[in-house]
Amino acid sequence: MQQVKIGVVGTGGIAGCHLKAYQGNPRAELLAVCDINADRATSVAKQWGAARSYSDPAELFADPDVDAVSICTWNNTHAELAAAAIEAGKHVLVEKPMSRTYAEAQKLEDVVNAHDRILQIGFVRRHSANCRVLKSFIDAGELGDLYYGKASCIRRVGNPGGWFANKAISGGGPLIDIGVHVIDLAWYLMGNPRVTSVSANTYEKLGNRSNITTMPRYKVADYDPTLNDVEDMANAMIRFENGASLMMDASFSLHATEDSLTVSVYGDKGGADLEPKLQIATEKHETVLNVTPRIGFDTFNLDDGFNHEIENFVAACLGEAESIAPVWQGAEMMKILDAVYVSAAEGKEIQV
């Protein structure tokens, strides 16, 4: 059985999801781990059974035995490291977002287009069971022409702090961190139409809310309650070349009554809620009805999503399948996110 020899760059929280999925995939051999902290790289490599560890990504990229890499580092290094890996002849799975800006994404896309290598974007929610099932209904024409979508990810007290709250590193706040997931889900289900205009707002009203001590929240390792220069919340109306439109909002901090994550799409034959639970709305025999597919997971499941993402990446590396999250879609997503920030800053709708 042919195997793809894998290197993983970065050993933070998201890297664990990649490492676990690679370890469980019989066609992937986890060969190397890299982290700027050499001791940590050695420790993580030993933990996951990787034979080699590096503290310099360039050394890993120069390893002739490594076929493909996962980039699991801070956002400000995604595009640079992914380009270096592609130029070194490696296939690449880069965590979302693929860059901090559309300009960075364009440069990376140019590099990929100049080389015969796979670059897959880590839109892991595309790979989960609920999305796979709904996409099969859409591809079969069950919902007809999709013309409208809604995507929302709201946290009441959910700013992770640290590099997530540092715009120079992250590229932005909830829009680029968690909003990208729900925007991408709706956009993917709608067929990935090209964006034409965006009208958006961002708000910096509540800060990181470090004063709230009664609610548990994820805090990144370098959390500092005094540092935060990203937006609290973003909303937007996004229009596409095929006439479809998408409404979205995302927050780290909002005076909402509860956290929520919702994704819905609507067509001329039916509609569907993907999150928080997969349900399809349609009509039969002059009657409106809801259809609830019976699947193992009603909502996104982390292990299921990463296992299928890694399988798609490995199959693409072996030439057996197309990546369902190719580089042009990652770049187009960055165009959308950039347009949201520009529209908000200028206080008007912008043509893209």
mmCIF file of C-alpha atoms in Angstrom:
data_model
loop_
_atom_site.group_PDB
_atom_site.id
_atom_site.type_symbol
_atom_site.label_atom_id
_atom_site.label_comp_id
_atom_site.label_asym_id
_atom_site.label_seq_id
_atom_site.Cartn_x
_atom_site.Cartn_y
_atom_site.Cartn_z
ATOM 1 C CA MET A 1 0.000 0.000 0.000
ATOM 2 C CA GLN A 2 1.384 3.375 -1.041
ATOM 3 C CA GLN A 3 1.873 5.817 1.832
ATOM 4 C CA VAL A 4 2.369 9.570 2.002
ATOM 5 C CA LYS A 5 5.174 10.570 4.375
ATOM 6 C CA ILE A 6 4.013 13.523 6.451
ATOM 7 C CA GLY A 7 5.630 16.394 8.315
ATOM 8 C CA VAL A 8 3.692 18.670 10.688
ATOM 9 C CA VAL A 9 4.874 22.245 11.281
ATOM 10 C CA GLY A 10 3.704 23.783 14.559
ATOM 11 C CA THR A 11 2.691 21.886 17.677
ATOM 12 C CA GLY A 12 -0.116 24.034 19.111
ATOM 13 C CA GLY A 13 -3.647 22.883 19.819
ATOM 14 C CA ILE A 14 -4.807 22.477 16.214
ATOM 15 C CA ALA A 15 -1.728 20.405 15.371
ATOM 16 C CA GLY A 16 -2.998 17.713 17.721
ATOM 17 C CA CYS A 17 -6.049 17.248 15.499
ATOM 18 C CA HIS A 18 -3.823 16.768 12.442
ATOM 19 C CA LEU A 19 -1.432 14.430 14.263
ATOM 20 C CA LYS A 20 -4.255 12.247 15.543
ATOM 21 C CA ALA A 21 -5.872 11.995 12.117
ATOM 22 C CA TYR A 22 -2.586 11.177 10.375
ATOM 23 C CA GLN A 23 -1.797 8.529 12.970
ATOM 24 C CA GLY A 24 -5.164 6.902 12.325
ATOM 25 C CA ASN A 25 -4.832 6.935 8.527
ATOM 26 C CA PRO A 26 -3.183 3.759 7.159
ATOM 27 C CA ARG A 27 -1.997 5.565 4.022
ATOM 28 C CA ALA A 28 -0.169 8.292 5.954
ATOM 29 C CA GLU A 29 3.161 7.848 7.714
ATOM 30 C CA LEU A 30 3.870 10.562 10.272
ATOM 31 C CA LEU A 31 7.588 11.082 9.717
ATOM 32 C CA ALA A 32 8.536 14.496 11.153
ATOM 33 C CA VAL A 33 7.436 17.249 13.517
ATOM 34 C CA CYS A 34 8.724 20.823 13.560
ATOM 35 C CA ASP A 35 8.424 23.585 16.144
ATOM 36 C CA ILE A 36 10.586 26.624 16.851
ATOM 37 C CA ASN A 37 10.882 25.211 20.374
ATOM 38 C CA ALA A 38 13.260 22.304 19.725
ATOM 39 C CA ASP A 39 12.463 20.536 22.994
ATOM 40 C CA ARG A 40 8.763 20.711 22.270
ATOM 41 C CA ALA A 41 9.300 19.399 18.744
ATOM 42 C CA THR A 42 11.251 16.440 20.115
ATOM 43 C CA SER A 43 8.636 15.754 22.770
ATOM 44 C CA VAL A 44 5.681 15.895 20.372
ATOM 45 C CA ALA A 45 7.499 13.753 17.797
ATOM 46 C CA LYS A 46 8.116 11.111 20.453
ATOM 47 C CA GLN A 47 4.506 11.327 21.674
ATOM 48 C CA TRP A 48 3.096 10.664 18.200
ATOM 49 C CA GLY A 49 5.742 8.249 16.968
ATOM 50 C CA ALA A 50 7.430 10.535 14.417
ATOM 51 C CA ALA A 51 11.009 9.509 13.730
ATOM 52 C CA ARG A 52 12.371 13.022 13.128
ATOM 53 C CA SER A 53 12.035 16.453 14.724
ATOM 54 C CA TYR A 54 13.146 19.887 13.568
ATOM 55 C CA SER A 55 13.218 23.400 15.002
ATOM 56 C CA ASP A 56 13.537 25.091 11.593
ATOM 57 C CA PRO A 57 10.771 24.579 8.999
ATOM 58 C CA ALA A 58 13.343 24.993 6.202
ATOM 59 C CA GLU A 59 15.120 21.869 7.444
ATOM 60 C CA LEU A 60 11.902 19.877 7.378
ATOM 61 C CA PHE A 61 11.073 21.151 3.878
ATOM 62 C CA ALA A 62 14.570 20.090 2.762
ATOM 63 C CA ASP A 63 14.035 16.527 4.028
ATOM 64 C CA PRO A 64 13.779 14.469 0.823
ATOM 65 C CA ASP A 65 11.751 11.748 2.543
ATOM 66 C CA VAL A 66 8.871 14.082 3.431
ATOM 67 C CA ASP A 67 6.149 14.090 0.761
ATOM 68 C CA ALA A 68 3.616 16.463 2.326
ATOM 69 C CA VAL A 69 3.211 18.820 5.269
ATOM 70 C CA SER A 70 0.525 20.308 7.468
ATOM 71 C CA ILE A 71 1.075 23.962 8.386
ATOM 72 C CA CYS A 72 -0.373 24.475 11.883
ATOM 73 C CA THR A 73 1.310 27.718 12.927
ATOM 74 C CA TRP A 74 0.143 31.274 13.649
ATOM 75 C CA ASN A 75 -1.763 32.999 10.831
ATOM 76 C CA ASN A 76 1.076 35.399 10.043
ATOM 77 C CA THR A 77 3.284 32.501 8.893
ATOM 78 C CA HIS A 78 0.718 30.456 6.933
ATOM 79 C CA ALA A 79 1.343 31.922 3.475
ATOM 80 C CA GLU A 80 5.114 32.193 3.837
ATOM 81 C CA LEU A 81 5.597 28.638 5.098
ATOM 82 C CA ALA A 82 3.120 27.143 2.645
ATOM 83 C CA ALA A 83 4.904 28.830 -0.282
ATOM 84 C CA ALA A 84 8.300 27.614 0.938
ATOM 85 C CA ALA A 85 6.990 24.058 1.263
ATOM 86 C CA ILE A 86 5.444 24.125 -2.226
ATOM 87 C CA GLU A 87 8.687 25.448 -3.701
ATOM 88 C CA ALA A 88 10.531 22.621 -1.922
ATOM 89 C CA GLY A 89 8.311 20.120 -3.723
ATOM 90 C CA LYS A 90 5.933 19.235 -0.889
ATOM 91 C CA HIS A 91 2.167 18.953 -0.973
ATOM 92 C CA VAL A 92 0.614 21.246 1.651
ATOM 93 C CA LEU A 93 -2.406 21.295 3.927
ATOM 94 C CA VAL A 94 -2.460 24.771 5.460
ATOM 95 C CA GLU A 95 -4.753 25.665 8.321
ATOM 96 C CA LYS A 96 -7.371 28.318 7.766
ATOM 97 C CA PRO A 97 -7.125 31.157 7.052
ATOM 98 C CA MET A 98 -4.505 30.570 4.369
ATOM 99 C CA SER A 99 -3.131 34.072 5.041
ATOM 100 C CA ARG A 100 -3.889 37.325 6.837
ATOM 101 C CA THR A 101 -4.794 39.256 3.691
ATOM 102 C CA TYR A 102 -5.917 38.730 0.121
ATOM 103 C CA ALA A 103 -2.597 40.098 -1.137
ATOM 104 C CA GLU A 104 -0.737 37.352 0.739
ATOM 105 C CA ALA A 105 -3.216 34.789 -0.596
ATOM 106 C CA GLN A 106 -2.662 35.917 -4.193
ATOM 107 C CA LYS A 107 1.111 35.493 -3.870
ATOM 108 C CA LEU A 108 0.660 31.996 -2.463
ATOM 109 C CA GLU A 109 -1.821 31.085 -5.198
ATOM 110 C CA ASP A 110 0.720 32.202 -7.813
ATOM 111 C CA VAL A 111 3.353 29.942 -6.251
ATOM 112 C CA VAL A 112 0.979 26.980 -6.234
ATOM 113 C CA ASN A 113 -0.051 27.570 -9.839
ATOM 114 C CA ALA A 114 3.619 27.546 -10.868
ATOM 115 C CA HIS A 115 4.259 24.136 -9.284
ATOM 116 C CA ASP A 116 2.698 20.716 -9.713
ATOM 117 C CA ARG A 117 1.811 20.380 -6.039
ATOM 118 C CA ILE A 118 -1.413 20.186 -4.020
ATOM 119 C CA LEU A 119 -2.291 23.009 -1.645
ATOM 120 C CA GLN A 120 -5.389 22.294 0.415
ATOM 121 C CA ILE A 121 -6.997 24.809 2.788
ATOM 122 C CA GLY A 122 -8.011 23.591 6.253
ATOM 123 C CA PHE A 123 -11.743 24.176 5.887
ATOM 124 C CA VAL A 124 -12.347 21.171 8.112
ATOM 125 C CA ARG A 125 -16.084 21.689 8.545
ATOM 126 C CA ARG A 126 -16.607 20.920 4.853
ATOM 127 C CA HIS A 127 -15.528 17.363 5.652
ATOM 128 C CA SER A 128 -17.901 16.601 8.529
ATOM 129 C CA ALA A 129 -20.761 14.136 8.090
ATOM 130 C CA ASN A 130 -23.577 16.694 8.159
ATOM 131 C CA CYS A 131 -21.923 18.792 5.436
ATOM 132 C CA ARG A 132 -21.101 15.753 3.298
ATOM 133 C CA VAL A 133 -24.709 14.568 3.445
ATOM 134 C CA LEU A 134 -26.217 17.974 2.688
ATOM 135 C CA LYS A 135 -23.766 18.529 -0.188
ATOM 136 C CA SER A 136 -24.902 15.256 -1.739
ATOM 137 C CA PHE A 137 -28.535 16.460 -1.637
ATOM 138 C CA ILE A 138 -27.530 19.800 -3.176
ATOM 139 C CA ASP A 139 -25.395 18.208 -5.894
ATOM 140 C CA ALA A 140 -28.351 15.982 -6.814
ATOM 141 C CA GLY A 141 -30.497 19.088 -7.326
ATOM 142 C CA GLU A 142 -32.791 18.454 -4.353
ATOM 143 C CA LEU A 143 -32.681 22.116 -3.245
ATOM 144 C CA GLY A 144 -32.619 23.583 -6.725
ATOM 145 C CA ASP A 145 -30.863 26.886 -7.393
ATOM 146 C CA LEU A 146 -29.360 28.178 -4.140
ATOM 147 C CA TYR A 147 -29.778 31.944 -3.966
ATOM 148 C CA TYR A 148 -29.536 32.862 -0.276
ATOM 149 C CA GLY A 149 -27.486 31.854 2.753
ATOM 150 C CA LYS A 150 -27.121 32.793 6.410
ATOM 151 C CA ALA A 151 -24.065 32.136 8.552
ATOM 152 C CA SER A 152 -23.558 33.091 12.189
ATOM 153 C CA CYS A 153 -21.088 32.249 14.949
ATOM 154 C CA ILE A 154 -21.735 34.126 18.193
ATOM 155 C CA ARG A 155 -19.758 33.949 21.414
ATOM 156 C CA ARG A 156 -20.835 35.890 24.481
ATOM 157 C CA VAL A 157 -17.437 35.768 26.208
ATOM 158 C CA GLY A 158 -15.046 34.018 23.875
ATOM 159 C CA ASN A 159 -11.951 36.036 23.029
ATOM 160 C CA PRO A 160 -9.048 33.544 23.329
ATOM 161 C CA GLY A 161 -6.541 36.383 23.816
ATOM 162 C CA GLY A 162 -2.850 36.034 23.034
ATOM 163 C CA TRP A 163 -2.023 35.899 19.330
ATOM 164 C CA PHE A 164 -5.729 35.579 18.453
ATOM 165 C CA ALA A 165 -6.171 39.117 19.818
ATOM 166 C CA ASN A 166 -3.087 40.523 18.080
ATOM 167 C CA LYS A 167 -4.086 41.752 14.615
ATOM 168 C CA ALA A 168 -0.499 41.814 13.329
ATOM 169 C CA ILE A 169 -0.313 38.057 13.893
ATOM 170 C CA SER A 170 -3.904 36.909 13.402
ATOM 171 C CA GLY A 171 -5.027 39.315 10.688
ATOM 172 C CA GLY A 172 -8.222 40.079 12.602
ATOM 173 C CA GLY A 173 -10.632 38.886 15.249
ATOM 174 C CA PRO A 174 -13.759 36.732 15.170
ATOM 175 C CA LEU A 175 -14.345 37.315 11.454
ATOM 176 C CA ILE A 176 -11.068 35.706 10.383
ATOM 177 C CA ASP A 177 -10.946 33.150 13.209
ATOM 178 C CA ILE A 178 -14.441 31.682 13.616
ATOM 179 C CA GLY A 179 -16.536 33.627 11.114
ATOM 180 C CA VAL A 180 -14.484 32.149 8.285
ATOM 181 C CA HIS A 181 -15.767 28.667 9.165
ATOM 182 C CA VAL A 182 -19.454 29.505 8.867
ATOM 183 C CA ILE A 183 -19.038 31.804 5.873
ATOM 184 C CA ASP A 184 -17.110 29.062 4.129
ATOM 185 C CA LEU A 185 -19.744 26.413 4.890
ATOM 186 C CA ALA A 186 -22.562 28.460 3.386
ATOM 187 C CA TRP A 187 -20.416 29.586 0.438
ATOM 188 C CA TYR A 188 -19.260 26.010 -0.261
ATOM 189 C CA LEU A 189 -22.806 24.665 -0.170
ATOM 190 C CA MET A 190 -23.909 27.506 -2.483
ATOM 191 C CA GLY A 191 -21.345 26.400 -5.074
ATOM 192 C CA ASN A 192 -18.458 28.812 -4.350
ATOM 193 C CA PRO A 193 -19.671 31.718 -6.524
ATOM 194 C CA ARG A 194 -17.276 34.632 -6.991
ATOM 195 C CA VAL A 195 -17.862 37.649 -4.758
ATOM 196 C CA THR A 196 -18.920 40.960 -6.362
ATOM 197 C CA SER A 197 -19.748 43.321 -3.467
ATOM 198 C CA VAL A 198 -19.748 43.526 0.322
ATOM 199 C CA SER A 199 -21.453 45.832 2.810
ATOM 200 C CA ALA A 200 -20.138 45.305 6.327
ATOM 201 C CA ASN A 201 -19.626 46.609 9.832
ATOM 202 C CA THR A 202 -17.117 45.788 12.539
ATOM 203 C CA TYR A 203 -17.342 46.851 16.169
ATOM 204 C CA GLU A 204 -14.839 47.313 18.966
ATOM 205 C CA LYS A 205 -17.170 47.993 21.885
ATOM 206 C CA LEU A 206 -16.553 45.326 24.534
ATOM 207 C CA GLY A 207 -12.868 44.396 24.312
ATOM 208 C CA ASN A 208 -11.722 41.012 25.517
ATOM 209 C CA ARG A 209 -14.040 41.063 28.567
ATOM 210 C CA SER A 210 -11.327 39.768 30.859
ATOM 211 C CA ASN A 211 -13.364 41.210 33.723
ATOM 212 C CA ILE A 212 -15.833 38.313 33.363
ATOM 213 C CA THR A 213 -14.620 35.571 35.688
ATOM 214 C CA THR A 214 -17.770 33.482 36.132
ATOM 215 C CA MET A 215 -17.837 31.891 32.668
ATOM 216 C CA PRO A 216 -15.228 29.398 31.470
ATOM 217 C CA ARG A 217 -13.500 30.152 28.175
ATOM 218 C CA TYR A 218 -10.610 28.906 26.117
ATOM 219 C CA LYS A 219 -7.474 30.973 26.685
ATOM 220 C CA VAL A 220 -4.467 30.562 24.429
ATOM 221 C CA ALA A 221 -1.081 29.845 26.039
ATOM 222 C CA ASP A 222 0.162 33.436 25.628
ATOM 223 C CA TYR A 223 -3.049 35.009 26.978
ATOM 224 C CA ASP A 224 -2.616 38.538 28.322
ATOM 225 C CA PRO A 225 -5.764 40.320 29.596
ATOM 226 C CA THR A 226 -4.282 43.734 28.793
ATOM 227 C CA LEU A 227 -3.716 43.096 25.085
ATOM 228 C CA ASN A 228 -6.392 43.174 22.387
ATOM 229 C CA ASP A 229 -6.617 45.109 19.117
ATOM 230 C CA VAL A 230 -9.100 43.024 17.098
ATOM 231 C CA GLU A 231 -12.810 43.568 16.518
ATOM 232 C CA ASP A 232 -15.443 42.244 18.935
ATOM 233 C CA MET A 233 -17.960 41.575 16.230
ATOM 234 C CA ALA A 234 -18.481 41.737 12.463
ATOM 235 C CA ASN A 235 -21.515 41.512 10.202
ATOM 236 C CA ALA A 236 -21.905 41.660 6.440
ATOM 237 C CA MET A 237 -24.106 41.269 3.403
ATOM 238 C CA ILE A 238 -22.104 39.537 0.663
ATOM 239 C CA ARG A 239 -23.266 39.457 -2.966
ATOM 240 C CA PHE A 240 -22.075 37.037 -5.635
ATOM 241 C CA GLU A 241 -21.773 37.068 -9.414
ATOM 242 C CA ASN A 242 -24.664 34.623 -9.862
ATOM 243 C CA GLY A 243 -27.070 36.918 -8.004
ATOM 244 C CA ALA A 244 -26.967 34.948 -4.750
ATOM 245 C CA SER A 245 -26.352 36.642 -1.408
ATOM 246 C CA LEU A 246 -25.110 35.688 2.043
ATOM 247 C CA MET A 247 -25.703 37.353 5.410
ATOM 248 C CA MET A 248 -23.195 36.680 8.180
ATOM 249 C CA ASP A 249 -22.201 37.751 11.650
ATOM 250 C CA ALA A 250 -19.500 36.594 14.043
ATOM 251 C CA SER A 251 -18.427 37.676 17.506
ATOM 252 C CA PHE A 252 -15.906 37.002 20.230
ATOM 253 C CA SER A 253 -17.863 39.225 22.628
ATOM 254 C CA LEU A 254 -21.535 40.141 22.359
ATOM 255 C CA HIS A 255 -24.309 40.711 24.894
ATOM 256 C CA ALA A 256 -26.270 37.751 23.529
ATOM 257 C CA THR A 257 -28.361 35.436 25.693
ATOM 258 C CA GLU A 258 -26.388 32.396 24.558
ATOM 259 C CA ASP A 259 -23.566 31.228 22.321
ATOM 260 C CA SER A 260 -24.780 30.063 18.928
ATOM 261 C CA LEU A 261 -23.596 28.700 15.600
ATOM 262 C CA THR A 262 -26.004 28.535 12.667
ATOM 263 C CA VAL A 263 -25.603 27.897 8.941
ATOM 264 C CA SER A 264 -28.547 27.798 6.513
ATOM 265 C CA VAL A 265 -28.946 27.835 2.732
ATOM 266 C CA TYR A 266 -32.065 28.357 0.633
ATOM 267 C CA GLY A 267 -32.922 27.336 -2.916
ATOM 268 C CA ASP A 268 -35.959 27.437 -5.210
ATOM 269 C CA LYS A 269 -36.788 23.776 -4.495
ATOM 270 C CA GLY A 270 -35.843 23.576 -0.839
ATOM 271 C CA GLY A 271 -33.700 24.902 1.965
ATOM 272 C CA ALA A 272 -31.621 23.472 4.785
ATOM 273 C CA ASP A 273 -30.182 24.161 8.197
ATOM 274 C CA LEU A 274 -26.724 22.624 8.412
ATOM 275 C CA GLU A 275 -26.042 23.843 11.939
ATOM 276 C CA PRO A 276 -26.947 23.468 14.738
ATOM 277 C CA LYS A 277 -28.713 20.355 13.377
ATOM 278 C CA LEU A 278 -29.091 19.095 9.836
ATOM 279 C CA GLN A 279 -32.640 19.512 8.577
ATOM 280 C CA ILE A 280 -33.919 19.942 5.043
ATOM 281 C CA ALA A 281 -37.064 21.921 4.208
ATOM 282 C CA THR A 282 -38.930 21.072 1.024
ATOM 283 C CA GLU A 283 -42.389 20.371 -0.338
ATOM 284 C CA LYS A 284 -44.019 17.233 -1.675
ATOM 285 C CA HIS A 285 -47.561 16.589 -2.892
ATOM 286 C CA GLU A 286 -48.632 20.183 -2.206
ATOM 287 C CA THR A 287 -47.361 19.895 1.372
ATOM 288 C CA VAL A 288 -44.481 21.604 3.170
ATOM 289 C CA LEU A 289 -42.309 19.206 5.159
ATOM 290 C CA ASN A 290 -39.022 18.928 6.997
ATOM 291 C CA VAL A 291 -36.651 16.051 6.278
ATOM 292 C CA THR A 292 -34.156 14.967 8.963
ATOM 293 C CA PRO A 293 -31.384 12.722 7.593
ATOM 294 C CA ARG A 294 -30.350 9.981 10.012
ATOM 295 C CA ILE A 295 -26.566 10.248 10.330
ATOM 296 C CA GLY A 296 -24.031 9.531 13.030
ATOM 297 C CA PHE A 297 -23.517 13.189 13.913
ATOM 298 C CA ASP A 298 -26.250 15.838 13.813
ATOM 299 C CA THR A 299 -23.653 18.586 14.062
ATOM 300 C CA PHE A 300 -19.936 19.044 13.388
ATOM 301 C CA ASN A 301 -17.799 16.342 15.003
ATOM 302 C CA LEU A 302 -14.114 17.170 15.426
ATOM 303 C CA ASP A 303 -12.671 13.688 14.897
ATOM 304 C CA ASP A 304 -14.987 12.905 11.983
ATOM 305 C CA GLY A 305 -14.140 16.206 10.312
ATOM 306 C CA PHE A 306 -10.364 15.900 10.648
ATOM 307 C CA ASN A 307 -10.307 12.209 9.715
ATOM 308 C CA HIS A 308 -12.111 12.935 6.448
ATOM 309 C CA GLU A 309 -10.071 16.086 5.797
ATOM 310 C CA ILE A 310 -6.823 14.156 6.144
ATOM 311 C CA GLU A 311 -8.173 11.322 3.981
ATOM 312 C CA ASN A 312 -9.090 13.808 1.247
ATOM 313 C CA PHE A 313 -5.625 15.383 1.466
ATOM 314 C CA VAL A 314 -3.807 12.042 1.365
ATOM 315 C CA ALA A 315 -5.931 10.871 -1.577
ATOM 316 C CA ALA A 316 -5.194 14.133 -3.416
ATOM 317 C CA CYS A 317 -1.460 13.723 -2.775
ATOM 318 C CA LEU A 318 -1.658 10.208 -4.257
ATOM 319 C CA GLY A 319 -3.523 11.479 -7.302
ATOM 320 C CA GLU A 320 -6.657 9.524 -6.421
ATOM 321 C CA ALA A 321 -9.021 12.437 -5.710
ATOM 322 C CA GLU A 322 -9.455 16.177 -6.074
ATOM 323 C CA SER A 323 -9.032 18.299 -2.968
ATOM 324 C CA ILE A 324 -12.404 19.744 -2.000
ATOM 325 C CA ALA A 325 -10.694 22.870 -0.622
ATOM 326 C CA PRO A 326 -8.264 23.985 -3.357
ATOM 327 C CA VAL A 327 -6.077 27.060 -3.272
ATOM 328 C CA TRP A 328 -8.309 29.297 -5.416
ATOM 329 C CA GLN A 329 -11.150 28.873 -2.937
ATOM 330 C CA GLY A 330 -8.892 29.816 -0.052
ATOM 331 C CA ALA A 331 -7.821 32.929 -1.951
ATOM 332 C CA GLU A 332 -11.416 33.836 -2.813
ATOM 333 C CA MET A 333 -12.341 33.491 0.867
ATOM 334 C CA MET A 334 -9.555 35.918 1.758
ATOM 335 C CA LYS A 335 -10.941 38.306 -0.862
ATOM 336 C CA ILE A 336 -14.304 38.145 0.940
ATOM 337 C CA LEU A 337 -12.784 38.667 4.389
ATOM 338 C CA ASP A 338 -10.619 41.550 3.159
ATOM 339 C CA ALA A 339 -13.704 43.157 1.623
ATOM 340 C CA VAL A 340 -15.578 42.921 4.929
ATOM 341 C CA TYR A 341 -12.793 44.769 6.736
ATOM 342 C CA VAL A 342 -12.454 47.394 3.988
ATOM 343 C CA SER A 343 -16.215 48.008 3.793
ATOM 344 C CA ALA A 344 -16.403 48.393 7.573
ATOM 345 C CA ALA A 345 -13.451 50.793 7.633
ATOM 346 C CA GLU A 346 -14.865 52.934 4.821
ATOM 347 C CA GLY A 347 -18.451 52.805 6.073
ATOM 348 C CA LYS A 348 -19.921 51.872 2.716
ATOM 349 C CA GLU A 349 -20.585 48.992 0.366
ATOM 350 C CA ILE A 350 -17.608 48.179 -1.812
ATOM 351 C CA GLN A 351 -17.396 46.515 -5.211
ATOM 352 C CA VAL A 352 -14.908 43.678 -5.279
#
